[in-house]
Coordinates of C-alpha atoms in Angstrom, one line a residue:
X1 CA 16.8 23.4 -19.5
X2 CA 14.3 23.4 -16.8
X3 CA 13.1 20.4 -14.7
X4 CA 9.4 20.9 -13.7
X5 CA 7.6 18.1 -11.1
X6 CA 3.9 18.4 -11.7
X7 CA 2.3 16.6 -8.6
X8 CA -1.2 15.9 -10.2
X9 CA -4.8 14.9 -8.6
X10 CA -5.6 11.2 -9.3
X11 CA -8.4 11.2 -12.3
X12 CA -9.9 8.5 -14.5
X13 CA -9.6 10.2 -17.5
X14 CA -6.9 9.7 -19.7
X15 CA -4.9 11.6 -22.4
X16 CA -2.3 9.9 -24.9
X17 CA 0.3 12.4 -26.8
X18 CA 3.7 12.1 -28.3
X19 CA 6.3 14.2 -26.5
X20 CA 8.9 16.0 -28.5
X21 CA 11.7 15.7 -25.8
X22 CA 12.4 12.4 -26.0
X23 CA 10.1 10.8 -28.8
X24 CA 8.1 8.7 -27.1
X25 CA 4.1 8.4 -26.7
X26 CA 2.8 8.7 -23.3
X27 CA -0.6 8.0 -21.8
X28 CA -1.7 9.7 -18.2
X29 CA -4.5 11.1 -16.7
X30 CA -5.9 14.1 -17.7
X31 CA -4.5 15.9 -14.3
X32 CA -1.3 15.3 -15.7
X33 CA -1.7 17.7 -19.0
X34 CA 1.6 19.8 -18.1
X35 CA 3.6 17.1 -19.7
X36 CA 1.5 17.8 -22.7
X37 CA 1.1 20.8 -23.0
X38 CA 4.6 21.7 -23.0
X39 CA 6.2 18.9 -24.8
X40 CA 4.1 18.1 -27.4
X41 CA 4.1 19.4 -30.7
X42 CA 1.7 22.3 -32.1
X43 CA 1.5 24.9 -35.0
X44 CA 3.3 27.5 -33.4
X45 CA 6.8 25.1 -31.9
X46 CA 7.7 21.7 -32.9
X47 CA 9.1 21.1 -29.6
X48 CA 5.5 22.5 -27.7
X49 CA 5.1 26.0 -25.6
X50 CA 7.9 24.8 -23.4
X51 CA 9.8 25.3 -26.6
X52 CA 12.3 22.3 -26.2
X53 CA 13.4 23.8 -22.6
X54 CA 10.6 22.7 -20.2
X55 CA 10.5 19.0 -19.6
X56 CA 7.8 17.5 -16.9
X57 CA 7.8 14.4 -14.8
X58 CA 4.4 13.7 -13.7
X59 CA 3.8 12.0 -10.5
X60 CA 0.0 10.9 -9.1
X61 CA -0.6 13.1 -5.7
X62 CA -1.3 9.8 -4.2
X63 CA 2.5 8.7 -5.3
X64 CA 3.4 11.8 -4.3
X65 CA 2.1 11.7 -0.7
X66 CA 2.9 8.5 0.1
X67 CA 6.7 9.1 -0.4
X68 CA 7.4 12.5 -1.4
X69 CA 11.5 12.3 -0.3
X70 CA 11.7 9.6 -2.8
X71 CA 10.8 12.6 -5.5
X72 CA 12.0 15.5 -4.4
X73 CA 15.1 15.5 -2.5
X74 CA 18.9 17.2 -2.5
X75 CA 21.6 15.2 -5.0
X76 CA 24.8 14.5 -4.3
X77 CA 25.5 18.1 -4.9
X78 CA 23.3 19.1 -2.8
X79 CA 21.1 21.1 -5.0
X80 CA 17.3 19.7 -5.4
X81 CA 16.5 17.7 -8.3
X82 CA 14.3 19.5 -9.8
X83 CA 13.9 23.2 -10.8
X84 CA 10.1 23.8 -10.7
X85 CA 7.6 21.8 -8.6
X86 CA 3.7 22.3 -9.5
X87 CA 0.7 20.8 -7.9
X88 CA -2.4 20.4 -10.1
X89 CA -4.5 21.2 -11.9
X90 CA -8.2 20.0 -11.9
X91 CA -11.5 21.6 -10.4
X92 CA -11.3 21.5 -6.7
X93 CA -8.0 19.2 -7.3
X94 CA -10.3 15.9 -7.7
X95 CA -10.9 16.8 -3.8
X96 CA -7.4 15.8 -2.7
X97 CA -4.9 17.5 0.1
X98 CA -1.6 16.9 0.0
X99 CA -0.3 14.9 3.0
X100 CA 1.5 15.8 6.3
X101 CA 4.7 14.6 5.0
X102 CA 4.3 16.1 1.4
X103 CA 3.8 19.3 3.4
X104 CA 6.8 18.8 5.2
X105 CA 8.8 18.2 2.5
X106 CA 7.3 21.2 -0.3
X107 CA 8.4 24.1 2.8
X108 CA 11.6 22.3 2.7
X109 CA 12.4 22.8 -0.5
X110 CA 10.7 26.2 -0.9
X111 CA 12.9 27.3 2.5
X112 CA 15.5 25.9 0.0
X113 CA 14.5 28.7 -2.7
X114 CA 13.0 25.9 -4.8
X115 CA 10.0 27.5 -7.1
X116 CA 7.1 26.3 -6.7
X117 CA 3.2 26.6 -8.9
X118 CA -0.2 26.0 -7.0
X119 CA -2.8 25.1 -9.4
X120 CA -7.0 25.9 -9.3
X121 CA -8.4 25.0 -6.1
X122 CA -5.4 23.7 -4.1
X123 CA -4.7 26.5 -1.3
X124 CA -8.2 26.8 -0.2
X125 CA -10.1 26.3 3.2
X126 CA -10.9 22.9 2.5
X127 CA -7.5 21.2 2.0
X128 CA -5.8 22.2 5.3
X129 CA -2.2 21.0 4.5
X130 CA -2.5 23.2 1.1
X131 CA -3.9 25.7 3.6
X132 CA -0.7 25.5 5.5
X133 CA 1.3 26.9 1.9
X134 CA -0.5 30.5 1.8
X135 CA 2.2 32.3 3.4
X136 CA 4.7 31.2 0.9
X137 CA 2.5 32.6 -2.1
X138 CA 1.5 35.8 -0.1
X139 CA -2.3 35.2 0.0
X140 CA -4.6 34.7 2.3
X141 CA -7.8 32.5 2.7
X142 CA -11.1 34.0 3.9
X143 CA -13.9 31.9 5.0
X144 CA -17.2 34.2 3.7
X145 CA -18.1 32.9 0.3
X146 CA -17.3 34.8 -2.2
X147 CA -15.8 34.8 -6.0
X148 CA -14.3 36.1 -8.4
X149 CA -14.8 34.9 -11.9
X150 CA -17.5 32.0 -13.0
X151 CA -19.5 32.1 -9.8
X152 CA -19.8 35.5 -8.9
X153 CA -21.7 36.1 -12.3
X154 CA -23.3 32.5 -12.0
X155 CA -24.6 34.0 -8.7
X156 CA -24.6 38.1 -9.0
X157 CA -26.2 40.4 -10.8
X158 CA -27.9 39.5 -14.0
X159 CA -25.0 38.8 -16.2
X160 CA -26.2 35.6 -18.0
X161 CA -23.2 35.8 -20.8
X162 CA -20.3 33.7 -19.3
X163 CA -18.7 34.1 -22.4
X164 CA -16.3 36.8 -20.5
X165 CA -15.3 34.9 -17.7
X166 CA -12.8 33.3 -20.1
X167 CA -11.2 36.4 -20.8
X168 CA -8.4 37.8 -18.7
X169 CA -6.0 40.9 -19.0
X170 CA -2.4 41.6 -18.3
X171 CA -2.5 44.2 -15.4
X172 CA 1.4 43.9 -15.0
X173 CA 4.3 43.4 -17.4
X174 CA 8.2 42.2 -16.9
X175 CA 10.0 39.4 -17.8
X176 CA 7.3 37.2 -16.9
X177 CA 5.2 38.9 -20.0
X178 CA 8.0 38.2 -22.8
X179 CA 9.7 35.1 -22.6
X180 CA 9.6 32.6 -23.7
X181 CA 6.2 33.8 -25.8
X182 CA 5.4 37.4 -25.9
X183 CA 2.2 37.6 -24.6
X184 CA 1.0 41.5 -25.2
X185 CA 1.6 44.6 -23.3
X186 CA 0.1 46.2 -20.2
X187 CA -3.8 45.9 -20.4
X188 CA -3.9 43.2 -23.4
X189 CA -7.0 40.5 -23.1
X190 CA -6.1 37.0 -23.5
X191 CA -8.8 33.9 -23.6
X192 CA -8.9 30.9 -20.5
X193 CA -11.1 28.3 -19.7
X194 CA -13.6 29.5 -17.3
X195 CA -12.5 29.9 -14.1
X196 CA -12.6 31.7 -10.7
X197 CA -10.3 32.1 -7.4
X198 CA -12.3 30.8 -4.3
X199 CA -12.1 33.7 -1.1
X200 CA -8.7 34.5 -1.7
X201 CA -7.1 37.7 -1.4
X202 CA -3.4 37.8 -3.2
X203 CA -0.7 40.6 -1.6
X204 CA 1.7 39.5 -3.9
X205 CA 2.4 40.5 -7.6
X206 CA -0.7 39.8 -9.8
X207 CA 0.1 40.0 -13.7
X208 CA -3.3 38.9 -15.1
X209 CA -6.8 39.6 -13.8
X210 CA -10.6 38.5 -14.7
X211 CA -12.4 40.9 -17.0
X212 CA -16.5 41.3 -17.3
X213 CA -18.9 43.7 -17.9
X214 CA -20.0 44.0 -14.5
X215 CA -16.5 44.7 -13.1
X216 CA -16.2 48.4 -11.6
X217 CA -13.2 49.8 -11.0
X218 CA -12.6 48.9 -7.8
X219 CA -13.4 44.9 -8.8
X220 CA -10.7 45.5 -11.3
X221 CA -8.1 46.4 -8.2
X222 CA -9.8 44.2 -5.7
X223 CA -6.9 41.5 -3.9
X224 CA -9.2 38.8 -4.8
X225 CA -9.5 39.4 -8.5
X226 CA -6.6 37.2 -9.7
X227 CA -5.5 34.9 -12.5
X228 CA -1.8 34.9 -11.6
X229 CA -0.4 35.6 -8.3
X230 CA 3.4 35.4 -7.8
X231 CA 5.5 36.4 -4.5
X232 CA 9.5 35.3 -5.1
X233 CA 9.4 32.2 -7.1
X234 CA 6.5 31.0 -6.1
X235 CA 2.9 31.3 -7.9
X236 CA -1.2 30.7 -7.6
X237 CA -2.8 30.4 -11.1
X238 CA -6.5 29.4 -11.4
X239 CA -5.8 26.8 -14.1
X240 CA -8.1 23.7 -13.7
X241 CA -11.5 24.4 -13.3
X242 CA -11.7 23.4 -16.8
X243 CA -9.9 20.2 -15.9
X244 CA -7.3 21.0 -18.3
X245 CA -9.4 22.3 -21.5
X246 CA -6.3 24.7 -21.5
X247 CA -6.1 27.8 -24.6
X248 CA -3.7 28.4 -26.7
X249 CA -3.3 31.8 -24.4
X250 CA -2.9 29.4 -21.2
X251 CA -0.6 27.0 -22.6
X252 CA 2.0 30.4 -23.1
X253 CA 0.9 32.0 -20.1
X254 CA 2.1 28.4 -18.3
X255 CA 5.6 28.4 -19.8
X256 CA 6.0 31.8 -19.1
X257 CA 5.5 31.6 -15.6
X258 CA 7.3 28.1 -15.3
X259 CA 10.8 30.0 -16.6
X260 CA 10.1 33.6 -15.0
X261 CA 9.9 31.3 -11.1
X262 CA 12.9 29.5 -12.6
X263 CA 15.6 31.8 -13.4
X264 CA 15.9 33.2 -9.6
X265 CA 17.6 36.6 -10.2
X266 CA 16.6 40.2 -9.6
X267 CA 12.8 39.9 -10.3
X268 CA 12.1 37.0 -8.7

């Protein structure tokens, strides 16, 4: 069983589901779609791509920031109460940093070997307390702008098809790839919202890239061409520009990550 904190922007718009953990209906903003998306029922598990072992407690970024020791902290037993902490996801995280103290607290707990996700548009020049978090994902944040994904073709050369921005390929394989969902071997395409990374450059493992027709072969190897980042158990994954019009393909690639940073043992 793994405990997950998602520390979502503040939004207007709001979802209603029934979660399978604990049978009750929930309504929250739209940020807040982990919950969702793991617990609630769809045609391939009853008990939702977190397959019955992934349950979320969402918690407004403005909650979050105002007293973040009052959600994350050490039991009695001195291990942290939760197993997973992520922050997002929404475009440009509804233009919201996280707080001094929030900051404070996240290296705490990632000093602490707690793992941690950082959603689409959250370590990026303009949030500087985000900004603060790029050593512990092993990227770093450039200030010339550039892109990989949606706006490099919105803005480069003559590719007015966007239909392949969506599509993203495994460039690495391990445990991350085949549990809980198998999602394809070395090299297999899956489908995402449209999304991009924002003048960062990942020196960490990346497992899934952005495909197009324009790519060359050196785009395709480039640091800043990445989906999924990880270093340890922590992780950068561009999920949000969308503001969480998550695939099928997403959904599995977000519970795979959530128990691969989780089970801290030889890979991670």
């Amino acid at each position: 069983k793994i405990k997950v904190l998602n520390i979502h922007p503040n939004v207007e718009t709001q979802i209603t589901f029934t979660s399978e953990a604990d049978n009750k209906s929930y309504t929250l903003p739209k940020s807040a779609s982990l919950k969702m998306w793991m617990e609630q029922a769809n045609s391939l598990d009853a008990n939702g791509y977190g397959r019955g072992l992934i349950t979320v407690t969402p918690v407004s970024l403005n909650a979050f920031n105002a007293n973040p020791g009052g959600y994350l902290y050490k039991d009695a037993s001195g291990k942290y109460n939760y197993d997973v902490i992520m922050y997002g996801t929404w475009d440009s995280n509804n233009s919201q940093d996280i707080s001094d103290a929030a900051a404070a607290v996240t290296r705490q707990y990632m000093d602490a070997g707690g793992a941690a996700i950082f959603g689409h548009d959250t370590i990026n020049q303009n949030w500087p307390n985000f900004l603060s978090m790029q050593s512990y994902v092993n990227i770093s944040v450039y200030n010339a702008p550039t892109y990989n994904g949606i706006e490099e073709v919105a803005s480069g050369t003559g590719a007015a098809d966007k239909s392949y921005i969506s599509k993203i390929k495994i460039t690495k394989t391990g445990v991350f790839t085949t549990y809980p969902w198998s999602i394809g071997a070395e090299g297999t395409i899956l489908s995402v919202p449209s999304c991009h990374t924002s003048n960062q450059n990942a020196s960490g493992d990346i497992w899934l890239r952005y495909v197009h027709p324009i790519y060359t072969d050196a785009d395709m190897v480039a640091p800043s061409n990445f989906y999924l980042t990880t270093y340890l158990n922590r992780a950068m994954i561009q999920t949000g520009h969308a503001n969480c019009e998550a695939t099928q393909d997403e959904q599995k690639i977000i519970a795979n990550m959530i128990f691969y940073l989780a089970d801290v043992g030889v890979e991670t």
